[in-house]
Amino acid sequence: MKPIHTIAVGFDGSADSKVAVRWALTLARHYDAHVVVAHAVGLLGRFDAKNVAVELEESLLALCDECGLEHARARLEITDGDACSVMLRMAEPPISADLLVVGTRGQGAHAGLLLGSTSLELAEHSPIPLVIVPSS
Amino acid sequence: MLIINGSTDDAGHEDPGHPERPERLAAVLAGVEDLHLGDDLLAVAPYAASRSELVRVHESTYLDQLGAFCYEGGGDLDEDTYATYDSWSLAQYAAGAGLAVVREMRIRGDGVGFVAVRPPGHHALRDRAMGFCLLNNIAVTAAELTSLGERVLIIDWDVHHGNGTQAIFWEDPNVLYVSTHQWPLFPGSGAPFEIGGLNALGATVNLPLPPGATGDVLRQALEETAVPAIDEFKPTWVLVSAGFDAHRADPMADLALSSGDFAQMATFAASHAPAPGRIALFLEGGYDLAALRSSVNATLGSLLGDGVASENPTSGGPGADVVRSTRETRLAALRIAHDAGQ
Ligand SMILES: [Zn+2]
């Protein structure tokens, strides 16, 4: 198995995504890895991107404290794109993550449909291992 | 003569408060009316793209899922993109509108085509809706043209990179995709080193521009980097992803173009069509209604030879250095790809 140096986790501030970030931060402690916390800025996201960035940064620091990971081992990466494309980009240079982590966000999709589910889209396209963390 | 798609009953594709709204199309059509074309305007009958026409550029399972999603009432497909009960039907008509317009142009061997539809298309991927787009309208028409043996130049001057169109034709040497777009900006793709897949090296040309860039910089990018690729490609058809969100008044981005710049870009695009009746424009973005109306008016006016843009072309913005480095990066990427292939 390839060693895990860098873990990328999707974060939009929602309760579901916080569960995934907590899981990634805890795993990073065990593996002595770094965590890139990725936030996708969509077409509509640009209108409140600055406020959201401040909120996510604060939220991330609190989650690091909660999980016992030093702040320097996790950083927020704010990137233009839809959630799925942004996570796929995390697997490529320069980030070159070894593992992707996302929550199970429904995002309006109906059960059994692939449409609208970032986690299922990623499961189909990710070139590296993917962990989907259930919200419960 | 302007050949446009008839019937634009798009009211069912709406999400209250969302910027991709029916008023956009009304503004576009007002821009057409302002030209007072009379008998020089031909509206072709509406046509819904068939399954076999859509699967040239979309995966069958995606079409099934999108149809089912809409018939169950629709909802949000991602953080940007919505669909309603009516969206599946409207999207098929939007994708078919380009086919209908281009077929009429082929019969007549003349005219300028304008496909005024919603929802827009250039972010839609083979297997996924994205960025307000459900089906990739321009790709559906380009794929029909290449199936008839044509060589299609797509110029995408929407302020956002047309990632869907690029991905669909990534390995297709019969489609040259040229995009000018603001960078960085959604969707994050469109770097100069993205030059096409192994079967189509050089057939993707990306021209990113910094915020504030004006028309002179954009024209310089096209002349220096796109023209050599277009001349070598020798297109037999020109399709334009005509978004108008690079206008300085548009809230979605930060480029500084005027309606006069769109008129000049239209002239540029037309100059690469090999004969009359070989250029069609497809509406993509554009979210400021007044800018949309005046830009559509100026663009079509310049193509029909009887328009005067209400705003002068712009100049003096940043980006000359970006244009230079874009050209160098592209040439280096082509060299590396060429060496690796030997
Ligand atoms: Zn756009």
Tab-separated table of C-alpha atoms and ligand atoms in Angstrom:
chain	number	residue	atom	x	y	z
A	1	MET	CA	0.000	0.000	0.000
A	2	LYS	CA	1.198	3.480	-0.873
A	3	PRO	CA	2.025	5.494	2.248
A	4	ILE	CA	-0.448	8.235	3.094
A	5	HIS	CA	1.309	11.589	3.245
A	6	THR	CA	-1.474	13.896	2.142
A	7	ILE	CA	-5.199	13.550	2.736
A	8	ALA	CA	-7.621	15.808	0.865
A	9	VAL	CA	-11.076	16.324	2.340
A	10	GLY	CA	-14.040	18.266	0.925
A	11	PHE	CA	-15.451	20.992	3.155
A	12	ASP	CA	-18.418	23.272	2.545
A	13	GLY	CA	-19.158	24.105	6.176
A	14	SER	CA	-22.178	21.770	6.379
A	15	ALA	CA	-22.657	19.323	9.252
A	16	ASP	CA	-22.059	16.380	6.882
A	17	SER	CA	-18.782	17.784	5.660
A	18	LYS	CA	-17.634	18.518	9.236
A	19	VAL	CA	-18.019	14.823	10.023
A	20	ALA	CA	-15.745	14.045	7.055
A	21	VAL	CA	-13.172	16.686	8.082
A	22	ARG	CA	-13.091	15.305	11.659
A	23	TRP	CA	-12.502	11.826	10.268
A	24	ALA	CA	-9.673	13.069	7.990
A	25	LEU	CA	-7.973	15.057	10.775
A	26	THR	CA	-8.088	12.067	13.115
A	27	LEU	CA	-6.676	9.781	10.435
A	28	ALA	CA	-3.904	12.309	9.743
A	29	ARG	CA	-2.862	12.098	13.388
A	30	HIS	CA	-2.487	8.311	13.121
A	31	TYR	CA	-0.563	8.436	9.829
A	32	ASP	CA	1.479	11.533	10.626
A	33	ALA	CA	-0.007	12.999	7.438
A	34	HIS	CA	-0.990	16.478	6.251
A	35	VAL	CA	-4.573	17.437	5.443
A	36	VAL	CA	-5.673	19.683	2.599
A	37	VAL	CA	-9.191	20.885	3.336
A	38	ALA	CA	-10.684	21.722	-0.064
A	39	HIS	CA	-13.520	24.159	-0.594
A	40	ALA	CA	-15.004	24.560	-4.070
A	41	VAL	CA	-16.189	27.996	-5.176
A	42	GLY	CA	-18.927	27.530	-7.770
A	43	LEU	CA	-20.445	30.056	-10.170
A	44	LEU	CA	-22.701	31.397	-7.443
A	45	GLY	CA	-20.096	30.967	-4.703
A	46	ARG	CA	-18.107	34.008	-5.808
A	47	PHE	CA	-20.677	36.376	-4.344
A	48	ASP	CA	-19.901	35.498	-0.723
A	49	ALA	CA	-16.518	33.785	-1.145
A	50	LYS	CA	-14.654	36.143	1.221
A	51	ASN	CA	-17.047	35.683	4.161
A	52	VAL	CA	-17.220	31.944	3.624
A	53	ALA	CA	-13.409	31.684	3.630
A	54	VAL	CA	-13.198	33.395	7.027
A	55	GLU	CA	-15.906	31.140	8.476
A	56	LEU	CA	-14.333	27.959	7.130
A	57	GLU	CA	-10.878	28.934	8.427
A	58	GLU	CA	-12.259	29.478	11.955
A	59	SER	CA	-14.237	26.287	11.754
A	60	LEU	CA	-11.165	24.313	10.642
A	61	LEU	CA	-9.022	25.581	13.533
A	62	ALA	CA	-11.718	24.516	15.986
A	63	LEU	CA	-11.946	21.065	14.387
A	64	CYS	CA	-8.147	20.666	14.575
A	65	ASP	CA	-8.251	21.430	18.307
A	66	GLU	CA	-11.105	18.979	18.758
A	67	CYS	CA	-9.190	16.204	16.988
A	68	GLY	CA	-5.818	16.981	18.567
A	69	LEU	CA	-4.043	17.847	15.316
A	70	GLU	CA	-1.653	20.786	15.263
A	71	HIS	CA	-2.867	23.658	13.079
A	72	ALA	CA	0.182	23.513	10.806
A	73	ARG	CA	-0.783	20.027	9.609
A	74	ALA	CA	-4.086	21.147	8.063
A	75	ARG	CA	-4.662	23.914	5.573
A	76	LEU	CA	-7.637	25.311	3.734
A	77	GLU	CA	-7.478	25.271	-0.083
A	78	ILE	CA	-10.120	27.433	-1.735
A	79	THR	CA	-10.457	26.623	-5.425
A	80	ASP	CA	-12.732	27.651	-8.301
A	81	GLY	CA	-14.861	24.836	-9.649
A	82	ASP	CA	-17.651	22.428	-8.808
A	83	ALA	CA	-17.161	20.156	-5.806
A	84	CYS	CA	-16.452	17.026	-7.851
A	85	SER	CA	-13.847	18.608	-10.192
A	86	VAL	CA	-12.115	20.335	-7.290
A	87	MET	CA	-11.737	17.050	-5.377
A	88	LEU	CA	-10.417	15.287	-8.490
A	89	ARG	CA	-7.859	18.088	-8.903
A	90	MET	CA	-6.615	17.355	-5.360
A	91	ALA	CA	-5.336	13.997	-6.637
A	92	GLU	CA	-3.162	15.754	-9.236
A	93	PRO	CA	0.022	17.821	-8.791
A	94	PRO	CA	0.859	20.060	-7.035
A	95	ILE	CA	-1.271	18.664	-4.171
A	96	SER	CA	-1.007	14.992	-5.231
A	97	ALA	CA	-3.155	13.705	-2.380
A	98	ASP	CA	-2.929	10.001	-1.514
A	99	LEU	CA	-6.499	9.747	-0.237
A	100	LEU	CA	-9.753	11.627	-0.841
A	101	VAL	CA	-12.344	11.998	1.910
A	102	VAL	CA	-15.892	13.338	1.496
A	103	GLY	CA	-19.141	13.289	3.426
A	104	THR	CA	-22.379	11.874	2.075
A	105	ARG	CA	-24.165	14.910	0.786
A	106	GLY	CA	-27.439	14.275	-0.953
A	107	GLN	CA	-27.601	17.696	-2.643
A	108	GLY	CA	-31.107	17.188	-3.904
A	109	ALA	CA	-30.448	13.830	-5.483
A	110	HIS	CA	-33.041	11.113	-5.175
A	111	ALA	CA	-32.070	7.804	-3.638
A	112	GLY	CA	-30.459	5.500	-6.146
A	113	LEU	CA	-29.647	8.272	-8.591
A	114	LEU	CA	-26.073	9.131	-9.347
A	115	LEU	CA	-27.065	12.666	-10.313
A	116	GLY	CA	-26.104	15.392	-7.918
A	117	SER	CA	-24.158	13.234	-5.533
A	118	THR	CA	-20.552	14.405	-5.300
A	119	SER	CA	-19.521	11.302	-3.382
A	120	LEU	CA	-20.901	8.879	-5.958
A	121	GLU	CA	-19.483	10.899	-8.859
A	122	LEU	CA	-16.099	10.758	-7.175
A	123	ALA	CA	-16.424	7.028	-6.576
A	124	GLU	CA	-16.745	6.639	-10.331
A	125	HIS	CA	-13.889	8.944	-11.357
A	126	SER	CA	-11.306	9.090	-8.548
A	127	PRO	CA	-7.874	7.721	-9.528
A	128	ILE	CA	-6.914	7.314	-5.863
A	129	PRO	CA	-8.628	5.690	-2.855
A	130	LEU	CA	-11.762	7.466	-1.681
A	131	VAL	CA	-13.443	7.354	1.711
A	132	ILE	CA	-17.099	8.351	1.988
A	133	VAL	CA	-17.861	9.148	5.624
A	134	PRO	CA	-21.491	8.651	6.660
A	135	SER	CA	-22.991	11.557	8.530
A	136	SER	CA	-24.464	9.584	11.432
B	1	MET	CA	-30.069	36.962	-43.339
B	2	LEU	CA	-30.283	35.978	-39.680
B	3	ILE	CA	-31.460	32.392	-39.141
B	4	ILE	CA	-32.674	31.896	-35.595
B	5	ASN	CA	-34.453	29.111	-33.730
B	6	GLY	CA	-38.203	29.616	-33.465
B	7	SER	CA	-40.222	29.294	-30.246
B	8	THR	CA	-38.292	30.068	-27.135
B	9	ASP	CA	-40.848	29.064	-24.543
B	10	ASP	CA	-38.309	28.551	-21.783
B	11	ALA	CA	-40.390	29.794	-18.846
B	12	GLY	CA	-40.527	26.358	-17.200
B	13	HIS	CA	-36.789	26.364	-16.566
B	14	GLU	CA	-36.605	28.774	-13.672
B	15	ASP	CA	-35.478	28.821	-10.048
B	16	PRO	CA	-36.601	31.983	-8.211
B	17	GLY	CA	-33.619	34.232	-7.442
B	18	HIS	CA	-31.248	32.276	-9.704
B	19	PRO	CA	-29.304	34.460	-12.201
B	20	GLU	CA	-29.828	31.990	-15.075
B	21	ARG	CA	-33.410	33.145	-15.605
B	22	PRO	CA	-35.993	33.545	-18.383
B	23	GLU	CA	-35.512	37.351	-18.480
B	24	ARG	CA	-32.098	36.703	-20.022
B	25	LEU	CA	-33.612	35.237	-23.158
B	26	ALA	CA	-36.138	38.067	-23.367
B	27	ALA	CA	-33.234	40.557	-23.299
B	28	VAL	CA	-31.424	38.605	-26.019
B	29	LEU	CA	-34.509	38.594	-28.245
B	30	ALA	CA	-34.965	42.322	-27.624
B	31	GLY	CA	-31.398	42.764	-28.871
B	32	VAL	CA	-32.408	40.927	-32.054
B	33	GLU	CA	-35.591	43.002	-32.460
B	34	ASP	CA	-33.563	46.207	-32.142
B	35	LEU	CA	-31.943	45.268	-35.467
B	36	HIS	CA	-35.334	45.637	-37.281
B	37	LEU	CA	-34.441	42.888	-39.723
B	38	GLY	CA	-37.900	42.420	-41.269
B	39	ASP	CA	-37.662	39.838	-44.068
B	40	ASP	CA	-34.006	39.342	-43.255
B	41	LEU	CA	-34.982	37.353	-40.158
B	42	LEU	CA	-35.942	33.700	-40.528
B	43	ALA	CA	-37.167	31.646	-37.553
B	44	VAL	CA	-36.885	27.886	-38.082
B	45	ALA	CA	-39.362	25.424	-36.538
B	46	PRO	CA	-38.455	24.162	-33.065
B	47	TYR	CA	-36.938	20.708	-32.927
B	48	ALA	CA	-36.074	18.464	-29.970
B	49	ALA	CA	-32.723	16.691	-30.347
B	50	SER	CA	-33.211	12.927	-30.674
B	51	ARG	CA	-31.588	10.329	-28.491
B	52	SER	CA	-29.160	9.361	-31.268
B	53	GLU	CA	-28.133	13.002	-31.705
B	54	LEU	CA	-27.567	13.455	-27.967
B	55	VAL	CA	-25.544	10.276	-27.396
B	56	ARG	CA	-22.852	11.556	-29.731
B	57	VAL	CA	-21.756	13.815	-26.863
B	58	HIS	CA	-23.542	12.519	-23.740
B	59	GLU	CA	-23.596	9.175	-21.963
B	60	SER	CA	-26.827	7.275	-22.281
B	61	THR	CA	-27.091	6.680	-18.526
B	62	TYR	CA	-26.747	10.407	-17.863
B	63	LEU	CA	-29.605	11.175	-20.260
B	64	ASP	CA	-31.790	8.572	-18.516
B	65	GLN	CA	-30.964	9.949	-15.091
B	66	LEU	CA	-31.509	13.573	-16.060
B	67	GLY	CA	-34.876	12.746	-17.631
B	68	ALA	CA	-35.959	10.759	-14.562
B	69	PHE	CA	-34.735	13.490	-12.195
B	70	CYS	CA	-36.827	16.103	-14.001
B	71	TYR	CA	-39.936	13.945	-14.230
B	72	GLU	CA	-39.727	13.395	-10.472
B	73	GLY	CA	-39.909	17.163	-10.045
B	74	GLY	CA	-36.268	18.204	-10.362
B	75	GLY	CA	-34.197	20.063	-7.784
B	76	ASP	CA	-30.562	21.098	-7.349
B	77	LEU	CA	-28.055	19.068	-9.346
B	78	ASP	CA	-25.109	20.780	-7.681
B	79	GLU	CA	-24.438	24.025	-5.819
B	80	ASP	CA	-24.992	26.030	-9.022
B	81	THR	CA	-27.256	24.003	-11.279
B	82	TYR	CA	-30.983	23.360	-11.033
B	83	ALA	CA	-33.508	21.414	-13.065
B	84	THR	CA	-37.307	21.543	-12.969
B	85	TYR	CA	-40.055	19.248	-14.209
B	86	ASP	CA	-39.925	21.072	-17.576
B	87	SER	CA	-36.137	21.232	-17.873
B	88	TRP	CA	-35.627	17.876	-19.602
B	89	SER	CA	-38.010	18.752	-22.400
B	90	LEU	CA	-36.649	22.311	-22.724
B	91	ALA	CA	-33.047	21.089	-22.704
B	92	GLN	CA	-33.796	18.710	-25.595
B	93	TYR	CA	-35.265	21.609	-27.573
B	94	ALA	CA	-32.267	23.790	-26.662
B	95	ALA	CA	-29.929	21.074	-27.947
B	96	GLY	CA	-32.058	20.599	-31.084
B	97	ALA	CA	-32.229	24.311	-31.898
B	98	GLY	CA	-28.638	24.357	-33.185
B	99	LEU	CA	-29.322	21.324	-35.371
B	100	ALA	CA	-32.398	22.995	-36.865
B	101	VAL	CA	-30.598	26.296	-37.522
B	102	VAL	CA	-27.533	24.657	-39.080
B	103	ARG	CA	-29.667	22.362	-41.293
B	104	GLU	CA	-31.482	25.421	-42.667
B	105	MET	CA	-28.163	27.144	-43.298
B	106	ARG	CA	-26.845	24.099	-45.157
B	107	ILE	CA	-29.895	24.095	-47.429
B	108	ARG	CA	-29.585	27.806	-48.156
B	109	GLY	CA	-25.797	27.994	-48.233
B	110	ASP	CA	-26.132	31.416	-46.711
B	111	GLY	CA	-27.039	33.372	-43.611
B	112	VAL	CA	-25.783	33.898	-40.080
B	113	GLY	CA	-27.078	31.414	-37.495
B	114	PHE	CA	-28.108	32.409	-33.993
B	115	VAL	CA	-29.185	29.825	-31.455
B	116	ALA	CA	-30.916	31.729	-28.654
B	117	VAL	CA	-31.693	29.114	-26.014
B	118	ARG	CA	-31.751	28.338	-22.310
B	119	PRO	CA	-30.414	26.489	-20.431
B	120	PRO	CA	-26.876	27.192	-21.681
B	121	GLY	CA	-24.527	24.328	-22.515
B	122	HIS	CA	-20.757	24.764	-22.496
B	123	HIS	CA	-20.110	23.484	-18.929
B	124	ALA	CA	-22.166	20.306	-19.434
B	125	LEU	CA	-19.945	17.219	-19.472
B	126	ARG	CA	-20.628	13.862	-21.144
B	127	ASP	CA	-21.957	12.437	-17.906
B	128	ARG	CA	-22.785	15.404	-15.716
B	129	ALA	CA	-24.669	18.688	-15.528
B	130	MET	CA	-22.604	21.611	-14.312
B	131	GLY	CA	-22.420	25.404	-14.136
B	132	PHE	CA	-26.112	26.092	-15.002
B	133	CYS	CA	-25.794	23.716	-18.028
B	134	LEU	CA	-27.697	20.453	-18.620
B	135	LEU	CA	-26.967	19.411	-22.216
B	136	ASN	CA	-24.040	20.717	-24.249
B	137	ASN	CA	-25.940	22.457	-27.043
B	138	ILE	CA	-22.984	23.581	-29.161
B	139	ALA	CA	-21.330	20.163	-28.859
B	140	VAL	CA	-24.459	18.415	-30.155
B	141	THR	CA	-24.351	20.555	-33.314
B	142	ALA	CA	-20.566	20.309	-33.711
B	143	ALA	CA	-20.810	16.505	-33.476
B	144	GLU	CA	-23.486	16.450	-36.175
B	145	LEU	CA	-21.279	18.562	-38.443
B	146	THR	CA	-18.213	16.356	-37.935
B	147	SER	CA	-20.361	13.286	-38.646
B	148	LEU	CA	-20.993	14.909	-42.048
B	149	GLY	CA	-17.255	15.289	-42.624
B	150	GLU	CA	-16.962	18.955	-41.610
B	151	ARG	CA	-14.055	20.467	-39.681
B	152	VAL	CA	-15.490	22.627	-36.926
B	153	LEU	CA	-13.853	25.604	-35.238
B	154	ILE	CA	-15.514	26.440	-31.908
B	155	ILE	CA	-14.697	29.885	-30.538
B	156	ASP	CA	-15.875	30.215	-26.919
B	157	TRP	CA	-15.803	33.823	-25.731
B	158	ASP	CA	-17.956	33.303	-22.636
B	159	VAL	CA	-16.030	34.647	-19.613
B	160	HIS	CA	-15.924	31.136	-18.118
B	161	HIS	CA	-13.893	28.305	-19.618
B	162	GLY	CA	-16.113	25.849	-21.502
B	163	ASN	CA	-14.803	22.792	-19.705
B	164	GLY	CA	-17.621	20.579	-20.983
B	165	THR	CA	-17.002	21.351	-24.654
B	166	GLN	CA	-13.244	20.982	-24.211
B	167	ALA	CA	-13.631	17.587	-22.517
B	168	ILE	CA	-16.113	16.272	-25.101
B	169	PHE	CA	-13.791	17.058	-28.040
B	170	TRP	CA	-10.489	16.488	-26.196
B	171	GLU	CA	-9.525	13.600	-28.502
B	172	ASP	CA	-11.306	14.806	-31.653
B	173	PRO	CA	-8.954	16.188	-34.332
B	174	ASN	CA	-11.939	17.459	-36.361
B	175	VAL	CA	-12.919	20.049	-33.760
B	176	LEU	CA	-10.638	22.970	-32.888
B	177	TYR	CA	-11.723	24.437	-29.546
B	178	VAL	CA	-10.536	28.011	-28.822
B	179	SER	CA	-11.536	29.618	-25.524
B	180	THR	CA	-10.931	33.086	-24.099
B	181	HIS	CA	-11.816	33.282	-20.414
B	182	GLN	CA	-11.019	34.982	-17.152
B	183	TRP	CA	-8.565	33.111	-14.968
B	184	PRO	CA	-8.645	32.314	-12.151
B	185	LEU	CA	-12.396	31.771	-12.205
B	186	PHE	CA	-14.940	28.967	-12.267
B	187	PRO	CA	-14.638	26.197	-13.436
B	188	GLY	CA	-10.869	26.336	-12.797
B	189	SER	CA	-9.836	24.599	-16.026
B	190	GLY	CA	-8.556	26.213	-19.235
B	191	ALA	CA	-4.813	26.544	-18.607
B	192	PRO	CA	-2.607	27.191	-21.666
B	193	PHE	CA	-0.941	23.784	-21.307
B	194	GLU	CA	-4.311	22.076	-21.915
B	195	ILE	CA	-3.761	21.520	-25.648
B	196	GLY	CA	-5.861	18.448	-26.473
B	197	GLY	CA	-5.473	14.671	-26.125
B	198	LEU	CA	-2.998	12.411	-27.935
B	199	ASN	CA	-5.278	12.077	-30.978
B	200	ALA	CA	-5.873	15.814	-31.179
B	201	LEU	CA	-2.727	17.555	-29.941
B	202	GLY	CA	-3.017	21.284	-30.543
B	203	ALA	CA	-6.766	21.156	-31.219
B	204	THR	CA	-7.523	22.856	-27.906
B	205	VAL	CA	-6.399	26.476	-27.492
B	206	ASN	CA	-6.843	28.115	-24.097
B	207	LEU	CA	-6.375	31.854	-23.686
B	208	PRO	CA	-6.789	32.809	-20.009
B	209	LEU	CA	-7.024	36.534	-19.202
B	210	PRO	CA	-6.594	38.384	-15.889
B	211	PRO	CA	-9.408	40.352	-14.221
B	212	GLY	CA	-9.777	43.786	-15.810
B	213	ALA	CA	-8.525	42.698	-19.245
B	214	THR	CA	-9.908	44.783	-22.119
B	215	GLY	CA	-10.716	44.031	-25.741
B	216	ASP	CA	-7.285	44.942	-27.117
B	217	VAL	CA	-5.643	42.296	-24.916
B	218	LEU	CA	-8.181	39.680	-25.920
B	219	ARG	CA	-7.683	40.476	-29.614
B	220	GLN	CA	-3.912	40.245	-29.159
B	221	ALA	CA	-4.319	36.795	-27.559
B	222	LEU	CA	-6.471	35.599	-30.439
B	223	GLU	CA	-4.130	36.990	-33.114
B	224	GLU	CA	-0.893	35.692	-31.580
B	225	THR	CA	-1.951	32.282	-30.315
B	226	ALA	CA	-5.258	31.240	-31.891
B	227	VAL	CA	-4.785	32.409	-35.496
B	228	PRO	CA	-1.803	30.127	-36.254
B	229	ALA	CA	-3.790	27.139	-34.942
B	230	ILE	CA	-6.909	28.142	-36.913
B	231	ASP	CA	-4.942	28.667	-40.134
B	232	GLU	CA	-3.372	25.241	-39.776
B	233	PHE	CA	-6.720	23.601	-38.905
B	234	LYS	CA	-8.609	25.057	-41.914
B	235	PRO	CA	-12.166	24.962	-40.543
B	236	THR	CA	-15.142	24.371	-42.831
B	237	TRP	CA	-17.604	25.615	-40.180
B	238	VAL	CA	-17.375	28.134	-37.323
B	239	LEU	CA	-19.539	27.808	-34.204
B	240	VAL	CA	-19.342	30.371	-31.407
B	241	SER	CA	-20.133	29.829	-27.728
B	242	ALA	CA	-21.369	33.379	-27.379
B	243	GLY	CA	-21.622	34.180	-23.711
B	244	PHE	CA	-21.789	37.866	-22.882
B	245	ASP	CA	-20.655	37.679	-19.256
B	246	ALA	CA	-17.224	39.112	-20.141
B	247	HIS	CA	-19.022	42.473	-20.458
B	248	ARG	CA	-17.789	45.012	-17.885
B	249	ALA	CA	-21.302	45.349	-16.417
B	250	ASP	CA	-21.743	41.623	-15.774
B	251	PRO	CA	-21.924	40.606	-12.087
B	252	MET	CA	-20.505	37.095	-12.600
B	253	ALA	CA	-16.928	38.080	-13.529
B	254	ASP	CA	-14.369	40.886	-13.838
B	255	LEU	CA	-13.341	41.288	-17.468
B	256	ALA	CA	-13.901	44.758	-18.929
B	257	LEU	CA	-15.341	44.222	-22.405
B	258	SER	CA	-17.961	46.379	-24.135
B	259	SER	CA	-20.582	45.550	-26.736
B	260	GLY	CA	-18.148	46.960	-29.303
B	261	ASP	CA	-15.614	44.297	-28.333
B	262	PHE	CA	-18.166	41.545	-28.942
B	263	ALA	CA	-18.848	43.053	-32.369
B	264	GLN	CA	-15.129	42.881	-33.155
B	265	MET	CA	-14.853	39.303	-31.927
B	266	ALA	CA	-17.789	38.352	-34.128
B	267	THR	CA	-15.993	39.869	-37.112
B	268	PHE	CA	-12.888	37.912	-36.137
B	269	ALA	CA	-14.871	34.660	-35.932
B	270	ALA	CA	-16.585	35.291	-39.280
B	271	SER	CA	-13.253	35.990	-40.962
B	272	HIS	CA	-12.332	32.343	-40.329
B	273	ALA	CA	-15.481	30.898	-41.937
B	274	PRO	CA	-14.537	29.633	-45.411
B	275	ALA	CA	-17.791	30.647	-47.113
B	276	PRO	CA	-21.089	32.436	-46.437
B	277	GLY	CA	-23.582	30.462	-44.363
B	278	ARG	CA	-20.929	28.777	-42.236
B	279	ILE	CA	-21.112	30.610	-38.920
B	280	ALA	CA	-23.594	30.075	-36.098
B	281	LEU	CA	-23.601	31.591	-32.610
B	282	PHE	CA	-24.940	29.823	-29.513
B	283	LEU	CA	-26.055	31.773	-26.454
B	284	GLU	CA	-24.162	30.774	-23.301
B	285	GLY	CA	-23.866	33.135	-20.275
B	286	GLY	CA	-24.546	36.849	-19.782
B	287	TYR	CA	-26.401	38.005	-16.679
B	288	ASP	CA	-26.705	41.792	-16.911
B	289	LEU	CA	-29.857	42.276	-18.972
B	290	ALA	CA	-28.958	45.653	-20.518
B	291	ALA	CA	-25.457	44.473	-21.438
B	292	LEU	CA	-26.917	41.282	-22.876
B	293	ARG	CA	-29.340	43.211	-25.076
B	294	SER	CA	-26.761	45.698	-26.388
B	295	SER	CA	-24.072	43.042	-26.856
B	296	VAL	CA	-26.340	40.704	-28.831
B	297	ASN	CA	-27.402	43.664	-30.939
B	298	ALA	CA	-23.804	44.744	-31.634
B	299	THR	CA	-22.607	41.183	-32.308
B	300	LEU	CA	-25.322	40.261	-34.795
B	301	GLY	CA	-25.250	43.750	-36.314
B	302	SER	CA	-21.579	43.388	-37.149
B	303	LEU	CA	-22.126	39.954	-38.699
B	304	LEU	CA	-25.016	41.185	-40.830
B	305	GLY	CA	-23.066	44.242	-41.870
B	306	ASP	CA	-25.608	46.809	-40.781
B	307	GLY	CA	-24.950	47.376	-37.107
B	308	VAL	CA	-23.284	50.115	-35.162
B	309	ALA	CA	-22.226	49.114	-31.624
B	310	SER	CA	-23.445	51.508	-28.964
B	311	GLU	CA	-20.166	51.170	-27.049
B	312	ASN	CA	-16.651	51.573	-28.443
B	313	PRO	CA	-14.160	48.694	-28.260
B	314	THR	CA	-12.058	48.894	-25.093
B	315	SER	CA	-8.311	49.075	-24.529
B	316	GLY	CA	-5.693	49.767	-21.880
B	317	GLY	CA	-6.460	46.917	-19.449
B	318	PRO	CA	-3.914	44.502	-17.976
B	319	GLY	CA	-2.846	41.188	-19.467
B	320	ALA	CA	-0.271	41.764	-22.234
B	321	ASP	CA	2.250	39.799	-20.125
B	322	VAL	CA	-0.275	36.983	-19.630
B	323	VAL	CA	-0.848	36.802	-23.387
B	324	ARG	CA	2.899	36.434	-23.940
B	325	SER	CA	3.342	33.730	-21.302
B	326	THR	CA	0.239	31.895	-22.568
B	327	ARG	CA	1.777	31.661	-26.017
B	328	GLU	CA	5.121	30.456	-24.625
B	329	THR	CA	3.472	27.878	-22.351
B	330	ARG	CA	1.382	26.521	-25.213
B	331	LEU	CA	4.382	26.215	-27.527
B	332	ALA	CA	6.377	24.466	-24.796
B	333	ALA	CA	3.502	22.047	-24.113
B	334	LEU	CA	3.215	21.263	-27.829
B	335	ARG	CA	6.978	20.656	-28.040
B	336	ILE	CA	6.961	18.337	-25.032
B	337	ALA	CA	3.949	16.412	-26.359
B	338	HIS	CA	5.558	16.159	-29.794
B	339	ASP	CA	8.878	14.888	-28.383
B	340	ALA	CA	7.104	12.380	-26.132
B	341	GLY	CA	5.153	11.043	-29.100
B	342	GLN	CA	8.261	10.249	-31.168
C	1	ZN	ZN	-20.222	32.172	-18.414
